[in-house]
GROMACS .gro file of N, CA and C in nm:
model
  345
    1UNK      N    1   8.684 -10.537   6.220
    1UNK     CA    2   8.546 -10.549   6.149
    1UNK      C    3   8.461 -10.694   6.204
    2UNK      N    4   8.523 -10.758   6.284
    2UNK     CA    5   8.460 -10.860   6.330
    2UNK      C    6   8.364 -10.854   6.462
    3UNK      N    7   8.328 -10.718   6.516
    3UNK     CA    8   8.230 -10.723   6.607
    3UNK      C    9   8.102 -10.761   6.563
    4UNK      N   10   8.058 -10.866   6.690
    4UNK     CA   11   7.865 -10.900   6.636
    4UNK      C   12   7.787 -10.801   6.699
    5UNK      N   13   7.677 -10.784   6.664
    5UNK     CA   14   7.574 -10.712   6.748
    5UNK      C   15   7.521 -10.805   6.857
    6UNK      N   16   7.484 -10.745   6.972
    6UNK     CA   17   7.421 -10.804   7.072
    6UNK      C   18   7.333 -10.943   7.001
    7UNK      N   19   7.236 -10.877   6.915
    7UNK     CA   20   7.127 -11.009   6.875
    7UNK      C   21   7.191 -11.106   6.830
    8UNK      N   22   7.349 -11.118   6.767
    8UNK     CA   23   7.390 -11.210   6.745
    8UNK      C   24   7.482 -11.286   6.812
    9UNK      N   25   7.495 -11.214   6.879
    9UNK     CA   26   7.641 -11.275   6.993
    9UNK      C   27   7.555 -11.348   7.130
   10UNK      N   28   7.423 -11.314   7.146
   10UNK     CA   29   7.339 -11.393   7.235
   10UNK      C   30   7.307 -11.527   7.204
   11UNK      N   31   7.332 -11.685   7.284
   11UNK     CA   32   7.294 -11.757   7.237
   11UNK      C   33   7.156 -11.797   7.214
   12UNK      N   34   7.094 -11.903   7.144
   12UNK     CA   35   6.941 -11.928   7.135
   12UNK      C   36   6.905 -11.950   7.258
   13UNK      N   37   6.782 -11.928   7.275
   13UNK     CA   38   6.744 -11.998   7.393
   13UNK      C   39   6.705 -12.165   7.432
   14UNK      N   40   6.723 -12.204   7.498
   14UNK     CA   41   6.685 -12.336   7.491
   14UNK      C   42   6.540 -12.379   7.459
   15UNK      N   43   6.518 -12.515   7.401
   15UNK     CA   44   6.396 -12.544   7.415
   15UNK      C   45   6.318 -12.569   7.536
   16UNK      N   46   6.382 -12.601   7.653
   16UNK     CA   47   6.275 -12.567   7.790
   16UNK      C   48   6.232 -12.458   7.820
   17UNK      N   49   6.287 -12.349   7.768
   17UNK     CA   50   6.274 -12.207   7.845
   17UNK      C   51   6.179 -12.177   7.705
   18UNK      N   52   6.197 -12.209   7.583
   18UNK     CA   53   6.069 -12.178   7.497
   18UNK      C   54   5.958 -12.269   7.523
   19UNK      N   55   5.958 -12.359   7.575
   19UNK     CA   56   5.819 -12.462   7.613
   19UNK      C   57   5.784 -12.351   7.786
   20UNK      N   58   5.860 -12.329   7.816
   20UNK     CA   59   5.788 -12.270   7.989
   20UNK      C   60   5.734 -12.141   7.944
   21UNK      N   61   5.802 -12.105   7.862
   21UNK     CA   62   5.712 -11.921   7.793
   21UNK      C   63   5.615 -11.974   7.720
   22UNK      N   64   5.597 -12.053   7.643
   22UNK     CA   65   5.438 -12.100   7.578
   22UNK      C   66   5.338 -12.164   7.711
   23UNK      N   67   5.407 -12.244   7.797
   23UNK     CA   68   5.313 -12.279   7.922
   23UNK      C   69   5.231 -12.165   7.937
   24UNK      N   70   5.291 -12.065   7.971
   24UNK     CA   71   5.235 -11.942   8.002
   24UNK      C   72   5.093 -11.919   7.929
   25UNK      N   73   5.062 -11.932   7.824
   25UNK     CA   74   4.968 -11.924   7.742
   25UNK      C   75   4.843 -12.038   7.740
   26UNK      N   76   4.891 -12.125   7.805
   26UNK     CA   77   4.817 -12.278   7.766
   26UNK      C   78   4.685 -12.251   7.878
   27UNK      N   79   4.657 -12.172   7.920
   27UNK     CA   80   4.524 -12.201   8.048
   27UNK      C   81   4.440 -12.097   7.960
   28UNK      N   82   4.466 -11.998   7.894
   28UNK     CA   83   4.370 -11.898   7.865
   28UNK      C   84   4.341 -11.964   7.695
   29UNK      N   85   4.462 -12.040   7.622
   29UNK     CA   86   4.443 -12.100   7.513
   29UNK      C   87   4.328 -12.232   7.489
   30UNK      N   88   4.360 -12.285   7.620
   30UNK     CA   89   4.262 -12.415   7.643
   30UNK      C   90   4.138 -12.367   7.642
   31UNK      N   91   4.093 -12.242   7.765
   31UNK     CA   92   3.954 -12.221   7.745
   31UNK      C   93   3.897 -12.123   7.644
   32UNK      N   94   3.977 -12.059   7.556
   32UNK     CA   95   3.940 -12.011   7.397
   32UNK      C   96   3.921 -12.102   7.331
   33UNK      N   97   4.014 -12.246   7.328
   33UNK     CA   98   3.964 -12.299   7.222
   33UNK      C   99   3.822 -12.393   7.237
   34UNK      N  100   3.826 -12.436   7.390
   34UNK     CA  101   3.662 -12.493   7.446
   34UNK      C  102   3.565 -12.412   7.393
   35UNK      N  103   3.589 -12.295   7.416
   35UNK     CA  104   3.457 -12.192   7.381
   35UNK      C  105   3.423 -12.208   7.249
   36UNK      N  106   3.552 -12.204   7.181
   36UNK     CA  107   3.498 -12.163   7.048
   36UNK      C  108   3.498 -12.293   6.953
   37UNK      N  109   3.499 -12.434   6.996
   37UNK     CA  110   3.435 -12.565   6.979
   37UNK      C  111   3.271 -12.577   7.010
   38UNK      N  112   3.250 -12.529   7.132
   38UNK     CA  113   3.165 -12.573   7.198
   38UNK      C  114   3.046 -12.480   7.239
   39UNK      N  115   3.057 -12.343   7.205
   39UNK     CA  116   2.954 -12.254   7.239
   39UNK      C  117   2.851 -12.232   7.168
   40UNK      N  118   2.870 -12.275   7.018
   40UNK     CA  119   2.747 -12.229   6.914
   40UNK      C  120   2.674 -12.354   6.950
   41UNK      N  121   2.705 -12.459   6.947
   41UNK     CA  122   2.684 -12.592   7.018
   41UNK      C  123   2.575 -12.577   7.117
   42UNK      N  124   2.625 -12.503   7.238
   42UNK     CA  125   2.575 -12.528   7.354
   42UNK      C  126   2.448 -12.393   7.325
   43UNK      N  127   2.474 -12.287   7.272
   43UNK     CA  128   2.352 -12.203   7.296
   43UNK      C  129   2.265 -12.263   7.186
   44UNK      N  130   2.260 -12.347   7.099
   44UNK     CA  131   2.192 -12.407   7.016
   44UNK      C  132   2.114 -12.502   7.057
   45UNK      N  133   2.167 -12.597   7.105
   45UNK     CA  134   2.111 -12.721   7.120
   45UNK      C  135   2.096 -12.685   7.314
   46UNK      N  136   2.154 -12.662   7.386
   46UNK     CA  137   2.139 -12.687   7.496
   46UNK      C  138   2.047 -12.582   7.587
   47UNK      N  139   2.073 -12.413   7.547
   47UNK     CA  140   2.010 -12.321   7.551
   47UNK      C  141   1.910 -12.319   7.502
   48UNK      N  142   1.895 -12.376   7.376
   48UNK     CA  143   1.765 -12.317   7.297
   48UNK      C  144   1.755 -12.231   7.220
   49UNK      N  145   1.833 -12.151   7.194
   49UNK     CA  146   1.867 -11.977   7.145
   49UNK      C  147   1.865 -12.057   6.942
   50UNK      N  148   1.788 -11.966   6.882
   50UNK     CA  149   1.790 -12.001   6.744
   50UNK      C  150   1.897 -11.990   6.693
   51UNK      N  151   1.977 -12.101   6.618
   51UNK     CA  152   2.073 -12.121   6.535
   51UNK      C  153   2.155 -11.968   6.485
   52UNK      N  154   2.054 -11.879   6.403
   52UNK     CA  155   2.060 -11.777   6.355
   52UNK      C  156   2.118 -11.663   6.447
   53UNK      N  157   2.051 -11.691   6.597
   53UNK     CA  158   2.049 -11.537   6.674
   53UNK      C  159   2.198 -11.611   6.753
   54UNK      N  160   2.229 -11.736   6.738
   54UNK     CA  161   2.332 -11.771   6.808
   54UNK      C  162   2.460 -11.753   6.752
   55UNK      N  163   2.469 -11.759   6.613
   55UNK     CA  164   2.568 -11.744   6.523
   55UNK      C  165   2.577 -11.553   6.525
   56UNK      N  166   2.476 -11.483   6.543
   56UNK     CA  167   2.469 -11.365   6.541
   56UNK      C  168   2.596 -11.303   6.669
   57UNK      N  169   2.536 -11.369   6.774
   57UNK     CA  170   2.604 -11.359   6.927
   57UNK      C  171   2.740 -11.388   6.899
   58UNK      N  172   2.806 -11.529   6.863
   58UNK     CA  173   2.914 -11.558   6.785
   58UNK      C  174   3.005 -11.465   6.717
   59UNK      N  175   2.962 -11.387   6.614
   59UNK     CA  176   2.985 -11.293   6.544
   59UNK      C  177   3.003 -11.141   6.641
   60UNK      N  178   2.922 -11.139   6.686
   60UNK     CA  179   2.942 -10.984   6.778
   60UNK      C  180   3.072 -11.049   6.835
   61UNK      N  181   3.058 -11.126   6.913
   61UNK     CA  182   3.185 -11.152   6.981
   61UNK      C  183   3.295 -11.143   6.959
   62UNK      N  184   3.311 -11.203   6.829
   62UNK     CA  185   3.456 -11.184   6.736
   62UNK      C  186   3.502 -11.027   6.681
   63UNK      N  187   3.399 -10.976   6.642
   63UNK     CA  188   3.409 -10.818   6.588
   63UNK      C  189   3.456 -10.750   6.712
   64UNK      N  190   3.408 -10.788   6.845
   64UNK     CA  191   3.456 -10.722   6.958
   64UNK      C  192   3.591 -10.746   6.998
   65UNK      N  193   3.642 -10.844   6.959
   65UNK     CA  194   3.768 -10.890   6.951
   65UNK      C  195   3.880 -10.817   6.880
   66UNK      N  196   3.815 -10.823   6.752
   66UNK     CA  197   3.925 -10.754   6.666
   66UNK      C  198   3.903 -10.591   6.688
   67UNK      N  199   3.796 -10.557   6.768
   67UNK     CA  200   3.864 -10.380   6.825
   67UNK      C  201   3.929 -10.361   6.933
   68UNK      N  202   3.867 -10.473   7.015
   68UNK     CA  203   3.924 -10.466   7.188
   68UNK      C  204   4.027 -10.521   7.174
   69UNK      N  205   4.091 -10.620   7.112
   69UNK     CA  206   4.216 -10.679   7.139
   69UNK      C  207   4.339 -10.585   7.092
   70UNK      N  208   4.349 -10.488   7.019
   70UNK     CA  209   4.454 -10.402   6.966
   70UNK      C  210   4.493 -10.307   7.091
   71UNK      N  211   4.341 -10.271   7.112
   71UNK     CA  212   4.332 -10.185   7.232
   71UNK      C  213   4.390 -10.224   7.362
   72UNK      N  214   4.391 -10.295   7.390
   72UNK     CA  215   4.442 -10.343   7.515
   72UNK      C  216   4.566 -10.384   7.453
   73UNK      N  217   4.598 -10.437   7.372
   73UNK     CA  218   4.765 -10.420   7.363
   73UNK      C  219   4.849 -10.325   7.352
   74UNK      N  220   4.773 -10.239   7.287
   74UNK     CA  221   4.814 -10.093   7.349
   74UNK      C  222   4.831 -10.041   7.445
   75UNK      N  223   4.739 -10.076   7.514
   75UNK     CA  224   4.738 -10.039   7.697
   75UNK      C  225   4.849 -10.128   7.754
   76UNK      N  226   4.862 -10.249   7.736
   76UNK     CA  227   4.918 -10.300   7.807
   76UNK      C  228   5.074 -10.290   7.784
   77UNK      N  229   5.117 -10.240   7.638
   77UNK     CA  230   5.250 -10.164   7.607
   77UNK      C  231   5.266 -10.039   7.654
   78UNK      N  232   5.189  -9.921   7.734
   78UNK     CA  233   5.210  -9.849   7.797
   78UNK      C  234   5.226  -9.865   7.982
   79UNK      N  235   5.164  -9.950   8.021
   79UNK     CA  236   5.132  -9.986   8.167
   79UNK      C  237   5.280 -10.047   8.208
   80UNK      N  238   5.350  -9.957   8.279
   80UNK     CA  239   5.497  -9.964   8.374
   80UNK      C  240   5.449  -9.980   8.503
   81UNK      N  241   5.459 -10.110   8.578
   81UNK     CA  242   5.459 -10.118   8.712
   81UNK      C  243   5.584 -10.190   8.753
   82UNK      N  244   5.560 -10.193   8.878
   82UNK     CA  245   5.691 -10.254   8.963
   82UNK      C  246   5.693 -10.385   8.924
   83UNK      N  247   5.550 -10.463   8.903
   83UNK     CA  248   5.547 -10.600   8.835
   83UNK      C  249   5.585 -10.648   8.691
   84UNK      N  250   5.599 -10.514   8.615
   84UNK     CA  251   5.625 -10.509   8.469
   84UNK      C  252   5.523 -10.496   8.411
   85UNK      N  253   5.475 -10.511   8.257
   85UNK     CA  254   5.408 -10.463   8.201
   85UNK      C  255   5.278 -10.562   8.198
   86UNK      N  256   5.303 -10.690   8.193
   86UNK     CA  257   5.210 -10.798   8.157
   86UNK      C  258   5.120 -10.864   8.270
   87UNK      N  259   5.213 -10.840   8.377
   87UNK     CA  260   5.182 -10.943   8.497
   87UNK      C  261   5.064 -10.914   8.549
   88UNK      N  262   5.045 -10.737   8.586
   88UNK     CA  263   4.916 -10.687   8.623
   88UNK      C  264   4.774 -10.755   8.546
   89UNK      N  265   4.830 -10.755   8.420
   89UNK     CA  266   4.699 -10.802   8.372
   89UNK      C  267   4.668 -10.940   8.376
   90UNK      N  268   4.782 -11.033   8.395
   90UNK     CA  269   4.752 -11.181   8.438
   90UNK      C  270   4.704 -11.221   8.571
   91UNK      N  271   4.766 -11.112   8.677
   91UNK     CA  272   4.693 -11.124   8.809
   91UNK      C  273   4.578 -11.077   8.813
   92UNK      N  274   4.506 -10.977   8.767
   92UNK     CA  275   4.396 -10.928   8.790
   92UNK      C  276   4.286 -10.942   8.697
   93UNK      N  277   4.310 -11.027   8.635
   93UNK     CA  278   4.179 -11.075   8.540
   93UNK      C  279   4.191 -11.241   8.539
   94UNK      N  280   4.248 -11.318   8.604
   94UNK     CA  281   4.271 -11.433   8.616
   94UNK      C  282   4.116 -11.497   8.700
   95UNK      N  283   4.108 -11.426   8.761
   95UNK     CA  284   3.949 -11.472   8.827
   95UNK      C  285   3.825 -11.391   8.748
   96UNK      N  286   3.843 -11.311   8.719
   96UNK     CA  287   3.733 -11.246   8.639
   96UNK      C  288   3.711 -11.343   8.510
   97UNK      N  289   3.837 -11.362   8.426
   97UNK     CA  290   3.807 -11.467   8.319
   97UNK      C  291   3.743 -11.620   8.364
   98UNK      N  292   3.795 -11.648   8.508
   98UNK     CA  293   3.758 -11.798   8.558
   98UNK      C  294   3.589 -11.765   8.561
   99UNK      N  295   3.551 -11.681   8.634
   99UNK     CA  296   3.394 -11.676   8.629
   99UNK      C  297   3.335 -11.651   8.496
  100UNK      N  298   3.377 -11.521   8.409
  100UNK     CA  299   3.310 -11.539   8.235
  100UNK      C  300   3.310 -11.645   8.227
  101UNK      N  301   3.411 -11.751   8.211
  101UNK     CA  302   3.371 -11.873   8.136
  101UNK      C  303   3.302 -11.960   8.214
  102UNK      N  304   3.313 -11.959   8.336
  102UNK     CA  305   3.183 -12.050   8.394
  102UNK      C  306   3.047 -12.016   8.334
  103UNK      N  307   3.017 -11.854   8.395
  103UNK     CA  308   2.887 -11.819   8.345
  103UNK      C  309   2.831 -11.827   8.175
  104UNK      N  310   2.980 -11.828   8.104
  104UNK     CA  311   2.936 -11.853   7.971
  104UNK      C  312   2.885 -11.976   7.910
  105UNK      N  313   2.904 -12.088   8.026
  105UNK     CA  314   2.809 -12.202   7.957
  105UNK      C  315   2.713 -12.252   8.117
  106UNK      N  316   2.641 -12.174   8.157
  106UNK     CA  317   2.557 -12.171   8.281
  106UNK      C  318   2.437 -12.146   8.199
  107UNK      N  319   2.339 -12.216   8.175
  107UNK     CA  320   2.203 -12.186   8.150
  107UNK      C  321   2.124 -12.102   8.233
  108UNK      N  322   2.045 -11.993   8.158
  108UNK     CA  323   1.988 -11.909   8.242
  108UNK      C  324   1.857 -11.971   8.282
  109UNK      N  325   1.810 -11.939   8.399
  109UNK     CA  326   1.687 -11.946   8.443
  109UNK      C  327   1.564 -11.916   8.374
  110UNK      N  328   1.549 -11.855   8.259
  110UNK     CA  329   1.452 -11.816   8.146
  110UNK      C  330   1.360 -11.922   8.120
  111UNK      N  331   1.249 -11.952   8.126
  111UNK     CA  332   1.130 -12.057   8.074
  111UNK      C  333   1.156 -12.032   7.927
  112UNK      N  334   1.167 -11.933   7.853
  112UNK     CA  335   1.130 -11.893   7.731
  112UNK      C  336   1.285 -11.934   7.639
  113UNK      N  337   1.411 -11.936   7.680
  113UNK     CA  338   1.513 -11.968   7.668
  113UNK      C  339   1.556 -12.111   7.677
  114UNK      N  340   1.560 -12.129   7.805
  114UNK     CA  341   1.635 -12.276   7.844
  114UNK      C  342   1.557 -12.373   7.767
  115UNK      N  343   1.615 -12.527   7.785
  115UNK     CA  344   1.592 -12.615   7.721
  115UNK      C  345   1.555 -12.723   7.803
   0.00000   0.00000   0.00000
């Protein structure tokens, strides 16, 4: 009775491999952190939106994330392509993500909003 289960028999991953796996999320994490730190300030002080309205905009975005993120997770768990389950999401959303991040910090040319 000295047989090991496969999970106990496999050696742990080296730190280098763990680091490289974590590095795959660095781009979106850096962009999300920058947005979270600066967006409310940007809306209120640069665009000129009322602080209460800007706070509601941020809160609605967080509520949308709370609903949308589990749904996208379920969808990505069910997708099976020749590239794998997650890679199509990474490949096909990288450019739209970058464009959305750019436009998120662009001041609209509306005289009543822009400062």
